[in-house]
C-alpha cells in the first residue's frame, strides 16, 4: 500500500464511487475510436460478402464492398484498417510470387482504399502464409522454414505494399532480421514516411484458429509454427524481441494475441515506452462473440471491458474485429 493511504475511516474508497460524476473524475483509462485498428479480410470478385463461420459478424469482402464498409467505419471514427487477403488457391505456390506482385489482391485493395478514403491509415500484413501452398509464413525446404531467404521475399513484399500506398507495414512473420532489412529497403527506395508496426512478440497460439479459416490457410498449414513464433511460456524473450525490433527501425511494436498476454503488454510498455499495440485475435473475438450470441455474456459490455483491459495494460492501441461496433457504441455515448 502506498503511504498516502490513511487508515479507515479517513480513507473510504467508496466515497469516489458513489456517483457517475465522481467515478468519472477518478477514471484512469478510456478507449477511444482512434485507438482502434480494424482488421479486414478482402477477396477477389465484385459485390460478394462471404461470412466466416468461426467469426460471427465478420465477412470476407470484395474490394468494392470493403471500400464502402471502410467509409462507414471511418464515419464512426475508425481511422485505421489492416488488410488481410484471401488468396485464391490457384495463386498459392511454393515460391509465393504473388506476395510481391504489384497488382495482387492486397495491393489493389490498398490503391482502391487510398483513392477513395485517403484519410484512413492502411496497415498491411507481411508474411508469406496467404500465398504459400503449405500455409507457412516463410519458404519451406525439406520441412525447414528458411529465415534469410524468406526475409528477402518479405522485403520485396513490403516494397510493393509501400509502392501501392500503404501507411503502416505490418511484418507478422517472426523471421529474424526482417525489420532492419525492410527499413533499409524502404529508405533506399525513398519511402521515408512509411511506418513499420512490428509483430514483435507474436506467440505460437491456438487462438489464431478462426483467422486461418478466414484467409483459407487452415487446410493448407502443415505442422505448426513453433520454430518461428514464440513459446507461450516465455516473457523475458518478448522484451529482447521488442528491443531488437526497435533497434532495427520499428516505429511501433505489437504483442499478439492480446488478452492472454496482457502481462507482456505491460512489461513492454514499462520497459520501452514505445508506441505499443495488442492484437485481440480471431479466437478472442470468437470466444466473446460466441458467448454473447448464446446470451451468456453481454456483448457490448464484454467488448468494451476487453478493450479497456488493453489500455489499462499500457497499450496505445488495439487491433480488434470489434472496431466498428465499439466505435458505434462510443459515438452513441457521445
Ligand atoms: C499470419 C497471421 C496470423 C494472424 C495474423 N497474421 C495467423 C498465424 O500466424 O497463423 C492471426 C490473426 C488472428 O488470429 O486474428 N501471418
Tab-separated table of N, CA and C in Angstrom, residues 22-89:
chain	number	residue	atom	x	y	z
A	22	UNK	N	-18.479	11.359	-9.857
A	22	UNK	CA	-17.257	11.123	-9.083
A	22	UNK	C	-16.450	9.969	-9.667
A	23	UNK	N	-17.153	8.947	-10.132
A	23	UNK	CA	-16.428	7.833	-10.779
A	23	UNK	C	-15.701	8.341	-12.023
A	24	UNK	N	-16.369	9.208	-12.758
A	24	UNK	CA	-15.744	9.767	-13.968
A	24	UNK	C	-14.486	10.549	-13.639
A	25	UNK	N	-14.507	11.284	-12.535
A	25	UNK	CA	-13.345	12.101	-12.175
A	25	UNK	C	-12.122	11.253	-11.857
A	26	UNK	N	-12.324	10.094	-11.291
A	26	UNK	CA	-11.139	9.302	-10.939
A	26	UNK	C	-10.871	8.174	-11.928
A	27	UNK	N	-11.520	8.225	-13.084
A	27	UNK	CA	-11.293	7.161	-14.076
A	27	UNK	C	-9.913	7.323	-14.702
A	28	UNK	N	-9.144	6.235	-14.746
A	28	UNK	CA	-7.746	6.326	-15.186
A	28	UNK	C	-7.552	6.062	-16.681
A	29	UNK	N	-8.415	5.267	-17.278
A	29	UNK	CA	-8.208	4.868	-18.670
A	29	UNK	C	-9.504	4.960	-19.460
A	30	UNK	N	-9.362	5.130	-20.769
A	30	UNK	CA	-10.538	5.179	-21.633
A	30	UNK	C	-10.175	4.610	-23.002
A	31	UNK	N	-11.165	4.031	-23.656
A	31	UNK	CA	-10.996	3.572	-25.031
A	31	UNK	C	-11.578	4.642	-25.946
A	32	UNK	N	-10.827	5.016	-26.962
A	32	UNK	CA	-11.327	5.976	-27.952
A	32	UNK	C	-11.335	5.292	-29.314
A	33	UNK	N	-12.235	5.728	-30.191
A	33	UNK	CA	-12.303	5.109	-31.526
A	33	UNK	C	-10.953	5.214	-32.227
A	34	UNK	N	-10.235	6.308	-31.979
A	34	UNK	CA	-8.968	6.496	-32.685
A	34	UNK	C	-7.854	5.563	-32.181
A	35	UNK	N	-8.118	4.818	-31.113
A	35	UNK	CA	-7.148	3.822	-30.640
A	35	UNK	C	-7.253	2.513	-31.424
A	36	UNK	N	-8.280	2.392	-32.252
A	36	UNK	CA	-8.600	1.080	-32.827
A	36	UNK	C	-8.105	0.923	-34.262
A	37	UNK	N	-7.599	-0.254	-34.549
A	37	UNK	CA	-7.257	-0.641	-35.917
A	37	UNK	C	-8.152	-1.827	-36.262
A	38	UNK	N	-8.852	-1.702	-37.381
A	38	UNK	CA	-9.832	-2.735	-37.761
A	38	UNK	C	-9.203	-3.712	-38.767
A	39	UNK	N	-8.996	-4.983	-38.376
A	39	UNK	CA	-8.504	-5.971	-39.353
A	39	UNK	C	-9.652	-6.432	-40.246
A	40	UNK	N	-9.402	-6.438	-41.556
A	40	UNK	CA	-10.454	-6.827	-42.512
A	40	UNK	C	-9.914	-7.870	-43.493
A	41	UNK	N	-10.832	-8.671	-44.015
A	41	UNK	CA	-10.463	-9.730	-44.962
A	41	UNK	C	-11.006	-9.363	-46.336
A	42	UNK	N	-10.108	-9.382	-47.326
A	42	UNK	CA	-10.522	-8.993	-48.670
A	42	UNK	C	-10.411	-10.185	-49.604
A	43	UNK	N	-11.380	-10.287	-50.524
A	43	UNK	CA	-11.368	-11.381	-51.501
A	43	UNK	C	-11.632	-10.818	-52.892
A	44	UNK	N	-11.288	-11.620	-53.912
A	44	UNK	CA	-11.476	-11.182	-55.296
A	44	UNK	C	-12.939	-11.259	-55.702
A	45	UNK	N	-13.299	-10.481	-56.708
A	45	UNK	CA	-14.652	-10.502	-57.228
A	45	UNK	C	-15.324	-9.154	-57.062
A	46	UNK	N	-16.631	-9.154	-57.271
A	46	UNK	CA	-17.390	-7.914	-57.201
A	46	UNK	C	-18.652	-8.147	-56.385
A	47	UNK	N	-18.897	-7.291	-55.442
A	47	UNK	CA	-20.151	-7.305	-54.691
A	47	UNK	C	-20.430	-8.653	-54.010
A	48	UNK	N	-19.386	-9.247	-53.452
A	48	UNK	CA	-19.585	-10.529	-52.756
A	48	UNK	C	-19.143	-10.386	-51.301
A	49	UNK	N	-20.001	-10.879	-50.411
A	49	UNK	CA	-19.682	-10.910	-48.987
A	49	UNK	C	-19.781	-12.352	-48.525
A	50	UNK	N	-18.690	-12.893	-47.975
A	50	UNK	CA	-18.682	-14.284	-47.534
A	50	UNK	C	-18.506	-14.351	-46.020
A	51	UNK	N	-19.569	-14.708	-45.297
A	51	UNK	CA	-19.433	-14.781	-43.835
A	51	UNK	C	-18.419	-15.845	-43.424
A	52	UNK	N	-17.710	-15.583	-42.319
A	52	UNK	CA	-16.743	-16.540	-41.784
A	52	UNK	C	-17.401	-17.235	-40.600
A	53	UNK	N	-17.618	-18.548	-40.749
A	53	UNK	CA	-18.439	-19.274	-39.767
A	53	UNK	C	-17.884	-19.158	-38.348
A	54	UNK	N	-16.556	-19.224	-38.208
A	54	UNK	CA	-15.975	-19.219	-36.863
A	54	UNK	C	-15.778	-17.811	-36.302
A	55	UNK	N	-16.189	-16.796	-37.079
A	55	UNK	CA	-16.131	-15.410	-36.592
A	55	UNK	C	-17.463	-14.722	-36.893
A	56	UNK	N	-18.513	-15.029	-36.104
A	56	UNK	CA	-19.825	-14.464	-36.402
A	56	UNK	C	-19.769	-12.939	-36.508
A	57	UNK	N	-20.415	-12.408	-37.556
A	57	UNK	CA	-20.408	-10.955	-37.743
A	57	UNK	C	-19.247	-10.449	-38.574
A	58	UNK	N	-18.309	-11.354	-38.938
A	58	UNK	CA	-17.167	-10.945	-39.767
A	58	UNK	C	-17.271	-11.651	-41.118
A	59	UNK	N	-17.026	-10.905	-42.192
A	59	UNK	CA	-17.098	-11.473	-43.539
A	59	UNK	C	-15.861	-11.120	-44.337
A	60	UNK	N	-15.577	-11.957	-45.322
A	60	UNK	CA	-14.612	-11.536	-46.342
A	60	UNK	C	-15.369	-10.668	-47.335
A	61	UNK	N	-14.736	-9.590	-47.793
A	61	UNK	CA	-15.412	-8.648	-48.671
A	61	UNK	C	-14.615	-8.450	-49.957
A	62	UNK	N	-15.328	-8.250	-51.052
A	62	UNK	CA	-14.643	-7.832	-52.269
A	62	UNK	C	-14.274	-6.357	-52.122
A	63	UNK	N	-13.337	-5.895	-52.966
A	63	UNK	CA	-12.770	-4.555	-52.769
A	63	UNK	C	-13.852	-3.477	-52.770
A	64	UNK	N	-14.834	-3.609	-53.693
A	64	UNK	CA	-15.890	-2.579	-53.772
A	64	UNK	C	-16.667	-2.484	-52.450
A	65	UNK	N	-17.002	-3.642	-51.866
A	65	UNK	CA	-17.735	-3.627	-50.592
A	65	UNK	C	-16.844	-3.143	-49.452
A	66	UNK	N	-15.585	-3.541	-49.503
A	66	UNK	CA	-14.648	-3.137	-48.454
A	66	UNK	C	-14.532	-1.609	-48.397
A	67	UNK	N	-14.460	-0.979	-49.560
A	67	UNK	CA	-14.344	0.490	-49.588
A	67	UNK	C	-15.575	1.114	-48.927
A	68	UNK	N	-16.752	0.544	-49.206
A	68	UNK	CA	-17.975	1.092	-48.601
A	68	UNK	C	-17.985	0.887	-47.084
A	69	UNK	N	-17.619	-0.328	-46.638
A	69	UNK	CA	-17.616	-0.597	-45.184
A	69	UNK	C	-16.552	0.236	-44.470
A	70	UNK	N	-15.426	0.443	-45.135
A	70	UNK	CA	-14.366	1.249	-44.518
A	70	UNK	C	-14.848	2.699	-44.370
A	71	UNK	N	-15.607	3.167	-45.359
A	71	UNK	CA	-16.155	4.533	-45.274
A	71	UNK	C	-17.131	4.635	-44.106
A	72	UNK	N	-17.954	3.605	-43.935
A	72	UNK	CA	-18.899	3.596	-42.800
A	72	UNK	C	-18.142	3.616	-41.471
A	73	UNK	N	-17.108	2.785	-41.389
A	73	UNK	CA	-16.327	2.715	-40.144
A	73	UNK	C	-15.635	4.046	-39.876
A	74	UNK	N	-15.136	4.655	-40.947
A	74	UNK	CA	-14.453	5.945	-40.793
A	74	UNK	C	-15.413	7.004	-40.259
A	75	UNK	N	-16.657	6.939	-40.738
A	75	UNK	CA	-17.671	7.893	-40.263
A	75	UNK	C	-17.936	7.715	-38.766
A	76	UNK	N	-17.674	6.502	-38.264
A	76	UNK	CA	-17.848	6.240	-36.823
A	76	UNK	C	-16.595	6.596	-36.025
A	77	UNK	N	-15.520	6.946	-36.732
A	77	UNK	CA	-14.303	7.361	-36.037
A	77	UNK	C	-13.154	6.377	-36.115
A	78	UNK	N	-13.319	5.272	-36.861
A	78	UNK	CA	-12.212	4.319	-37.024
A	78	UNK	C	-11.277	4.869	-38.111
A	79	UNK	N	-10.040	5.122	-37.725
A	79	UNK	CA	-9.110	5.794	-38.643
A	79	UNK	C	-8.067	4.884	-39.261
A	80	UNK	N	-8.085	3.610	-38.881
A	80	UNK	CA	-7.037	2.720	-39.389
A	80	UNK	C	-7.608	1.333	-39.638
A	81	UNK	N	-7.202	0.739	-40.765
A	81	UNK	CA	-7.606	-0.635	-41.027
A	81	UNK	C	-6.391	-1.470	-41.430
A	82	UNK	N	-6.483	-2.743	-41.194
A	82	UNK	CA	-5.386	-3.661	-41.502
A	82	UNK	C	-5.923	-4.728	-42.456
A	83	UNK	N	-5.256	-4.865	-43.592
A	83	UNK	CA	-5.764	-5.706	-44.678
A	83	UNK	C	-5.185	-7.108	-44.677
A	84	UNK	N	-6.063	-8.095	-44.774
A	84	UNK	CA	-5.623	-9.486	-44.936
A	84	UNK	C	-6.307	-10.079	-46.159
A	85	UNK	N	-5.525	-10.548	-47.131
A	85	UNK	CA	-6.121	-11.086	-48.356
A	85	UNK	C	-6.484	-12.564	-48.242
A	86	UNK	N	-7.610	-12.911	-48.854
A	86	UNK	CA	-7.969	-14.312	-49.062
A	86	UNK	C	-7.507	-14.647	-50.469
A	87	UNK	N	-6.389	-15.340	-50.550
A	87	UNK	CA	-5.763	-15.574	-51.843
A	87	UNK	C	-6.320	-16.850	-52.464
A	88	UNK	N	-6.712	-16.724	-53.723
A	88	UNK	CA	-7.277	-17.858	-54.431
A	88	UNK	C	-6.286	-19.029	-54.453
A	89	UNK	N	-6.831	-20.226	-54.257
A	89	UNK	CA	-6.000	-21.437	-54.188
A	89	UNK	C	-5.054	-21.543	-55.390
